[in-house]
Amino acid sequence: MEYLELIAPCHFGMESVLKREIYDLGYEISQVEDGRVTFLGDWEAVVRANIFLRTAERILLKAGTFQARTFEELFQGTKEIPWERYIPADGKFWVTKATSVRSTLFSTSDIQSIIKKAMVERLKTVYHQEWFSEEGASYPVRAFLLKDQVTLTLDTTGESLHRRGYRIYKSKAPLTETLAAALLMLTPWRKDRILVDPFCGSGTFPIEAAMMAANMAPGMKRNFLGETWENLILEELWEDAREEAKDLADVNIRPDIQGYDLDSDVVRAARENARLAGVDHLIHFQQRPVSALSHPKKYGFLVTNPPYGERLEEKENLPALYRELGERFAALDSWSAYIITAYEDAEKYIGRKADKNRKIYNGMMKTYFYQFLGPKPPRKKDE
């Protein structure tokens, strides 16, 4: 087996969720840092991680790591990496992104330029040519500098993994699919429990929940950049992983997953997204205000991303909206609620202090994941 170190970036604070996912896929974790998990695997691991991981943003192949406090050290360190192991003579390569945190080198444009030059010099020597056509497959490089430690990676994913391939329609303030999946995994919700999102927007929470309930791999319906790396990854690995995903999925289940929104156009968009995801038969979407939130059964879950009030006129409506949400939640029998919002007075107007609260960055926006815990249902007696 060819030894590879793979890095899976994720939302800050979601490392434990991603770590559990990677373990469940059968791979060994080598390091957990803020916003990323590094694990060990082979080329099959690259394929399966892209197709099966719900909470990773992308899968990066670590090409090398070294210390650099000067641009000369950056150049020489990059040049030492055996890029020819991955990039063929006609490969297209560039530094798509560079990030520098608490490092001496901080100009990302200069970092990108020097890494590219060093890669060219390395490959000139190996392939004995002065010019590269770069007409072949793409091998984008991502660079991370942290406290002068440089890590260079190749992006196997392409478009971020939050793009599952189903979302055509978006609401005004959508959660990414990867964050929605991670938040669901932070709750005790399982497919045999009720889940309701009264502010469903484009349907992200209900759709991700339905895919989890049906054990549908999130990458089943999309392509990945690594599929073009014919020099590295056999086509049959992609075929086998997709076949595995198909075999594991169970779309014949009947979960109780519901999504509501006040806007009829938004509800139509959510239904279409669910159809494209292949889970429209697993979710009940309905145009309904939060004031009509109710359910006759016990021990359900309210998981939602209500309005934050980014515009001034919307902010004025938030106290009444959150008060109504709190009242309807209180009327539900033995339910739990998990609410992500940037509204700092959420607990005040919901009328109850959260049992747990996590600070989470949704993009650049600071949000809070309020967790109101209901009682656990009684254990089912063994028949």
Coordinates of C-alpha atoms in Angstrom, one line a residue:
M1 CA 0.0 0.0 0.0
E2 CA 1.3 3.4 -0.9
Y3 CA 1.5 5.5 2.2
L4 CA -0.3 8.9 2.1
E5 CA -1.0 11.6 4.6
L6 CA -4.4 13.2 4.0
I7 CA -5.7 16.4 5.5
A8 CA -9.4 17.0 5.8
P9 CA -10.3 20.7 6.7
C10 CA -13.5 21.3 8.5
H11 CA -15.4 24.1 10.3
F12 CA -13.7 25.2 13.5
G13 CA -15.1 23.4 16.4
M14 CA -16.2 20.4 14.4
E15 CA -13.0 18.5 14.5
S16 CA -14.3 15.8 16.9
V17 CA -17.3 15.1 14.6
L18 CA -15.0 14.7 11.6
K19 CA -12.5 12.6 13.6
R20 CA -15.3 10.2 14.4
E21 CA -16.4 10.0 10.7
I22 CA -12.9 9.2 9.6
Y23 CA -12.5 6.5 12.3
D24 CA -15.9 5.0 11.1
L25 CA -14.5 4.9 7.5
G26 CA -11.6 2.8 8.9
Y27 CA -8.7 5.1 8.8
E28 CA -6.1 6.1 11.4
I29 CA -5.9 9.7 12.6
S30 CA -2.4 11.1 12.9
Q31 CA -3.2 14.6 14.0
V32 CA -6.1 16.9 15.0
E33 CA -5.6 20.7 14.8
D34 CA -8.0 23.6 14.8
G35 CA -10.1 23.3 11.6
R36 CA -8.4 20.2 10.2
V37 CA -7.9 16.4 10.8
T38 CA -4.9 14.6 9.3
F39 CA -5.3 10.8 8.7
L40 CA -3.4 8.0 7.0
G41 CA -4.5 6.0 4.0
D42 CA -3.9 5.0 0.4
W43 CA -5.4 6.2 -2.9
E44 CA -8.6 4.3 -2.1
A45 CA -8.8 6.4 1.1
V46 CA -8.7 9.5 -1.1
V47 CA -11.6 8.3 -3.1
R48 CA -13.7 7.0 -0.2
A49 CA -13.1 10.1 1.9
N50 CA -14.3 12.4 -0.9
I51 CA -17.5 10.3 -1.4
F52 CA -18.4 9.4 2.2
L53 CA -17.3 12.2 4.6
R54 CA -20.2 14.5 5.4
T55 CA -18.4 17.2 7.5
A56 CA -15.0 17.7 5.7
E57 CA -14.6 20.6 3.4
R58 CA -12.2 18.9 1.0
I59 CA -9.5 16.2 1.0
L60 CA -5.9 17.4 0.6
L61 CA -2.9 15.2 -0.1
K62 CA 0.1 16.3 2.0
A63 CA 3.0 16.7 -0.4
G64 CA 5.5 18.0 2.1
T65 CA 6.2 20.1 5.2
F66 CA 9.2 22.2 6.3
Q67 CA 10.3 25.4 8.2
A68 CA 10.6 28.7 6.3
R69 CA 11.3 32.1 7.7
T70 CA 12.7 33.6 4.4
F71 CA 11.5 33.4 0.8
E72 CA 14.8 31.6 0.0
E73 CA 13.9 28.9 2.5
L74 CA 10.4 28.7 1.1
F75 CA 11.9 28.2 -2.4
Q76 CA 14.4 25.6 -1.4
G77 CA 11.9 23.7 0.8
T78 CA 9.3 23.6 -2.0
K79 CA 12.0 22.5 -4.5
E80 CA 13.0 19.5 -2.3
I81 CA 9.5 18.0 -2.5
P82 CA 9.2 15.2 -5.1
W83 CA 6.4 16.9 -7.1
E84 CA 7.1 14.5 -10.0
R85 CA 5.6 11.7 -7.9
Y86 CA 2.2 13.4 -8.4
I87 CA 2.4 15.8 -11.4
P88 CA 3.0 14.5 -14.9
A89 CA 5.0 16.4 -17.5
D90 CA 1.8 17.9 -19.0
G91 CA 0.0 18.5 -15.7
K92 CA -1.4 21.9 -14.9
F93 CA -0.3 23.2 -11.5
W94 CA -0.7 26.4 -9.6
V95 CA -1.0 27.6 -6.0
T96 CA -4.8 28.1 -5.7
K97 CA -4.6 29.4 -2.1
A98 CA -2.0 30.3 0.5
T99 CA -2.8 31.0 4.2
S100 CA -0.3 32.5 6.7
V101 CA -0.9 32.5 10.4
R102 CA 1.6 33.9 12.9
S103 CA 4.4 33.4 10.4
T104 CA 7.3 35.6 9.3
L105 CA 6.2 35.2 5.7
F106 CA 2.8 36.8 5.3
S107 CA 2.4 38.1 1.8
T108 CA 0.2 35.4 0.3
S109 CA 0.7 36.5 -3.3
D110 CA 4.5 36.4 -2.9
I111 CA 4.2 33.0 -1.2
Q112 CA 2.1 31.6 -4.1
S113 CA 4.5 33.0 -6.7
I114 CA 7.6 31.6 -5.1
I115 CA 6.1 28.1 -4.5
K116 CA 5.1 28.0 -8.2
K117 CA 8.6 29.0 -9.3
A118 CA 10.2 26.4 -7.1
M119 CA 7.9 23.7 -8.4
V120 CA 8.8 24.6 -12.0
E121 CA 12.5 24.4 -11.2
R122 CA 12.1 21.0 -9.7
L123 CA 10.1 19.6 -12.6
K124 CA 12.5 21.2 -15.2
T125 CA 15.3 19.1 -13.7
V126 CA 13.2 15.9 -13.5
Y127 CA 11.5 16.1 -16.9
H128 CA 14.5 17.7 -18.7
Q129 CA 12.4 20.5 -20.3
E130 CA 12.4 24.3 -20.0
W131 CA 8.7 24.9 -20.7
F132 CA 5.5 23.2 -19.6
S133 CA 2.4 23.2 -21.7
E134 CA 0.2 22.5 -18.7
E135 CA -2.5 21.1 -21.0
G136 CA -3.2 18.0 -18.9
A137 CA -5.1 17.3 -15.7
S138 CA -5.2 20.0 -13.0
Y139 CA -3.2 19.6 -9.8
P140 CA -4.0 22.7 -7.6
V141 CA -1.7 23.3 -4.6
R142 CA -2.8 24.7 -1.3
A143 CA -0.2 26.2 1.1
F144 CA -0.6 26.6 4.9
L145 CA 2.0 28.5 6.9
L146 CA 1.6 28.3 10.7
K147 CA 4.3 29.6 13.0
D148 CA 6.8 29.4 10.1
Q149 CA 5.9 25.7 9.5
V150 CA 5.0 25.3 5.8
T151 CA 2.6 22.6 4.7
L152 CA 2.0 22.1 1.0
T153 CA -0.9 20.0 -0.3
L154 CA -2.6 18.9 -3.5
D155 CA -6.4 19.4 -3.6
T156 CA -8.0 16.1 -4.6
T157 CA -11.6 17.5 -4.4
G158 CA -12.0 20.5 -6.6
E159 CA -15.3 22.2 -5.7
S160 CA -15.7 22.1 -1.9
L161 CA -17.4 19.0 -0.5
H162 CA -20.3 21.1 0.8
R163 CA -21.4 21.2 -2.8
R164 CA -23.2 17.8 -2.8
G165 CA -24.5 18.3 -6.3
Y166 CA -28.1 18.8 -5.3
R167 CA -28.6 22.4 -4.3
I168 CA -29.8 24.5 -7.1
Y169 CA -31.8 26.9 -5.1
K170 CA -30.5 28.9 -2.1
S171 CA -32.2 30.8 0.6
K172 CA -30.9 34.2 1.9
A173 CA -28.6 32.9 4.7
P174 CA -28.0 29.3 3.9
L175 CA -25.9 27.0 6.1
T176 CA -23.4 25.0 4.2
E177 CA -24.3 21.3 3.9
T178 CA -21.1 20.3 5.7
L179 CA -21.9 22.5 8.7
A180 CA -25.5 21.4 8.8
A181 CA -24.4 17.7 8.8
A182 CA -21.9 18.4 11.6
L183 CA -24.5 20.2 13.7
L184 CA -26.9 17.3 13.2
M185 CA -24.2 14.9 14.3
L186 CA -23.7 17.0 17.5
T187 CA -27.2 16.1 18.5
P188 CA -28.5 12.7 19.7
W189 CA -31.0 12.7 16.8
R190 CA -31.3 9.4 15.0
K191 CA -33.4 8.3 12.0
D192 CA -36.2 6.8 14.2
R193 CA -36.8 10.1 16.0
I194 CA -38.9 13.1 14.7
L195 CA -37.0 16.1 13.3
V196 CA -38.7 19.4 12.4
D197 CA -37.1 22.6 11.0
P198 CA -39.6 25.4 11.2
F199 CA -37.3 27.8 9.3
C200 CA -36.1 25.3 6.6
G201 CA -35.1 27.8 3.9
S202 CA -33.6 25.9 1.0
G203 CA -34.0 22.7 3.0
T204 CA -30.4 22.0 4.2
F205 CA -31.1 20.6 7.6
P206 CA -34.0 18.3 6.5
I207 CA -32.2 17.1 3.3
E208 CA -28.9 16.4 5.2
A209 CA -30.9 14.6 7.9
A210 CA -32.8 12.5 5.3
M211 CA -29.5 11.6 3.6
M212 CA -28.1 10.5 6.9
A213 CA -31.2 8.5 7.8
A214 CA -31.1 6.7 4.4
N215 CA -27.3 6.2 4.8
M216 CA -26.8 8.0 1.4
A217 CA -23.1 9.1 0.8
P218 CA -23.0 12.9 0.4
G219 CA -20.7 12.6 -2.7
M220 CA -22.7 10.1 -4.6
K221 CA -24.1 12.6 -7.1
R222 CA -21.0 14.7 -7.9
N223 CA -17.6 14.5 -9.5
F224 CA -14.1 15.2 -8.0
L225 CA -10.9 16.7 -9.4
G226 CA -9.0 13.5 -8.4
E227 CA -11.0 11.6 -11.0
T228 CA -8.9 13.2 -13.7
W229 CA -5.6 12.0 -12.0
E230 CA -5.3 8.9 -14.2
N231 CA -1.6 8.7 -13.4
L232 CA -2.4 8.3 -9.7
I233 CA -5.9 6.9 -9.1
L234 CA -7.4 4.0 -10.9
E235 CA -10.9 4.6 -12.4
E236 CA -12.1 1.3 -10.8
L237 CA -11.5 2.8 -7.3
W238 CA -14.1 5.5 -8.1
E239 CA -16.4 2.9 -9.6
D240 CA -16.0 0.6 -6.6
A241 CA -16.6 3.4 -4.0
R242 CA -19.8 4.5 -5.8
E243 CA -21.0 1.0 -5.9
E244 CA -20.3 0.6 -2.2
A245 CA -22.3 3.9 -1.6
K246 CA -25.2 2.6 -3.7
D247 CA -25.3 -0.7 -1.8
L248 CA -25.2 1.0 1.6
A249 CA -28.1 3.4 0.9
D250 CA -31.6 2.5 2.0
V251 CA -34.2 4.9 0.4
N252 CA -37.1 2.7 1.5
I253 CA -37.1 3.9 5.1
R254 CA -39.9 6.2 6.4
P255 CA -38.4 8.8 8.8
D256 CA -40.5 11.6 10.2
I257 CA -38.6 14.7 8.9
Q258 CA -40.4 17.9 8.3
G259 CA -39.5 21.4 7.0
Y260 CA -41.6 24.5 7.2
D261 CA -41.1 28.0 5.9
L262 CA -43.4 31.1 5.7
D263 CA -42.3 31.8 2.0
S264 CA -44.1 29.5 -0.5
D265 CA -41.3 30.1 -3.1
V266 CA -38.7 29.0 -0.6
V267 CA -40.7 25.8 0.2
R268 CA -40.9 25.0 -3.5
A269 CA -37.1 25.5 -3.8
A270 CA -36.6 23.2 -0.8
R271 CA -38.8 20.5 -2.4
E272 CA -36.8 20.8 -5.7
N273 CA -33.5 20.5 -3.8
A274 CA -34.8 17.4 -2.0
R275 CA -35.9 15.9 -5.3
L276 CA -32.4 16.5 -6.8
A277 CA -30.9 14.9 -3.7
G278 CA -33.1 11.9 -4.1
V279 CA -34.8 12.3 -0.7
D280 CA -38.0 14.2 -1.5
H281 CA -40.1 11.2 -0.5
L282 CA -38.4 11.2 2.9
I283 CA -39.3 14.8 3.9
H284 CA -42.6 16.6 4.4
F285 CA -42.2 20.3 3.3
Q286 CA -45.0 22.7 4.0
Q287 CA -45.7 26.5 3.9
R288 CA -46.3 27.2 7.5
P289 CA -45.5 30.1 10.0
V290 CA -43.6 29.3 13.2
S291 CA -46.8 30.2 15.1
A292 CA -48.4 27.0 13.7
L293 CA -45.5 24.7 14.9
S294 CA -47.0 21.6 16.6
H295 CA -46.6 17.9 16.7
P296 CA -48.7 15.3 18.5
K297 CA -45.8 12.9 19.4
K298 CA -43.2 13.1 22.1
Y299 CA -39.4 13.2 22.2
G300 CA -38.9 15.0 18.9
F301 CA -36.1 17.3 17.8
L302 CA -36.3 20.9 16.7
V303 CA -33.2 21.7 14.6
T304 CA -33.2 25.1 12.9
N305 CA -31.4 28.1 11.6
P306 CA -33.9 31.0 12.2
P307 CA -33.5 34.5 10.8
Y308 CA -30.6 36.6 12.3
G309 CA -31.9 40.0 11.5
E310 CA -29.0 41.2 9.3
R311 CA -31.1 44.1 8.0
L312 CA -32.4 46.8 10.4
E313 CA -36.1 46.3 9.6
E314 CA -35.7 42.5 10.1
K315 CA -33.9 43.0 13.5
E316 CA -37.0 44.8 14.9
N317 CA -39.1 41.6 14.3
L318 CA -36.7 39.3 16.0
P319 CA -38.0 39.6 19.6
A320 CA -41.5 38.6 18.6
L321 CA -40.2 35.8 16.3
Y322 CA -38.0 34.2 18.9
R323 CA -40.7 34.6 21.6
E324 CA -43.1 32.8 19.3
L325 CA -40.5 30.1 18.7
G326 CA -39.9 29.7 22.4
E327 CA -43.7 29.4 23.1
R328 CA -44.2 26.8 20.4
F329 CA -41.2 24.8 21.6
A330 CA -42.5 24.9 25.2
A331 CA -45.8 23.5 23.9
L332 CA -44.1 20.4 22.4
D333 CA -44.1 17.4 24.8
S334 CA -40.6 16.4 25.9
W335 CA -38.8 17.8 22.8
S336 CA -35.3 19.0 22.4
A337 CA -34.3 22.1 20.4
Y338 CA -31.0 22.9 18.6
I339 CA -30.8 26.4 17.3
I340 CA -28.0 28.1 15.4
T341 CA -28.3 31.8 15.2
A342 CA -26.2 35.0 15.3
Y343 CA -28.9 36.7 17.4
E344 CA -27.4 37.3 20.9
D345 CA -30.7 37.8 22.6
A346 CA -32.1 34.4 21.4
E347 CA -32.2 32.8 24.9
K348 CA -33.9 35.9 26.4
Y349 CA -36.8 35.8 24.0
I350 CA -37.0 32.0 23.7
G351 CA -37.6 32.3 27.5
R352 CA -35.2 29.6 28.6
K353 CA -31.5 29.4 29.1
A354 CA -29.8 26.8 26.9
D355 CA -28.4 23.7 28.5
K356 CA -25.4 23.9 26.3
N357 CA -24.1 26.6 23.9
R358 CA -21.3 26.4 21.4
K359 CA -19.8 29.4 19.5
I360 CA -19.5 28.5 15.8
Y361 CA -18.3 30.6 12.8
N362 CA -20.7 30.2 9.9
G363 CA -18.3 31.6 7.3
M364 CA -17.1 34.8 8.8
M365 CA -20.2 35.3 11.0
K366 CA -20.1 34.4 14.7
T367 CA -23.1 32.3 15.6
Y368 CA -24.2 30.4 18.6
F369 CA -25.5 26.8 18.7
Y370 CA -28.0 26.8 21.5
Q371 CA -28.9 23.3 22.8
F372 CA -32.1 22.9 24.8
L373 CA -32.2 19.3 26.0
G374 CA -35.4 17.4 26.5
P375 CA -35.8 14.1 28.4
K376 CA -34.7 10.9 26.8
P377 CA -37.4 8.5 25.6
P378 CA -37.8 5.3 27.7
R379 CA -35.8 2.4 26.4
K380 CA -37.7 -0.1 24.2
K381 CA -38.3 -3.4 25.9
D382 CA -36.7 -6.4 24.2
E383 CA -39.3 -8.5 22.5

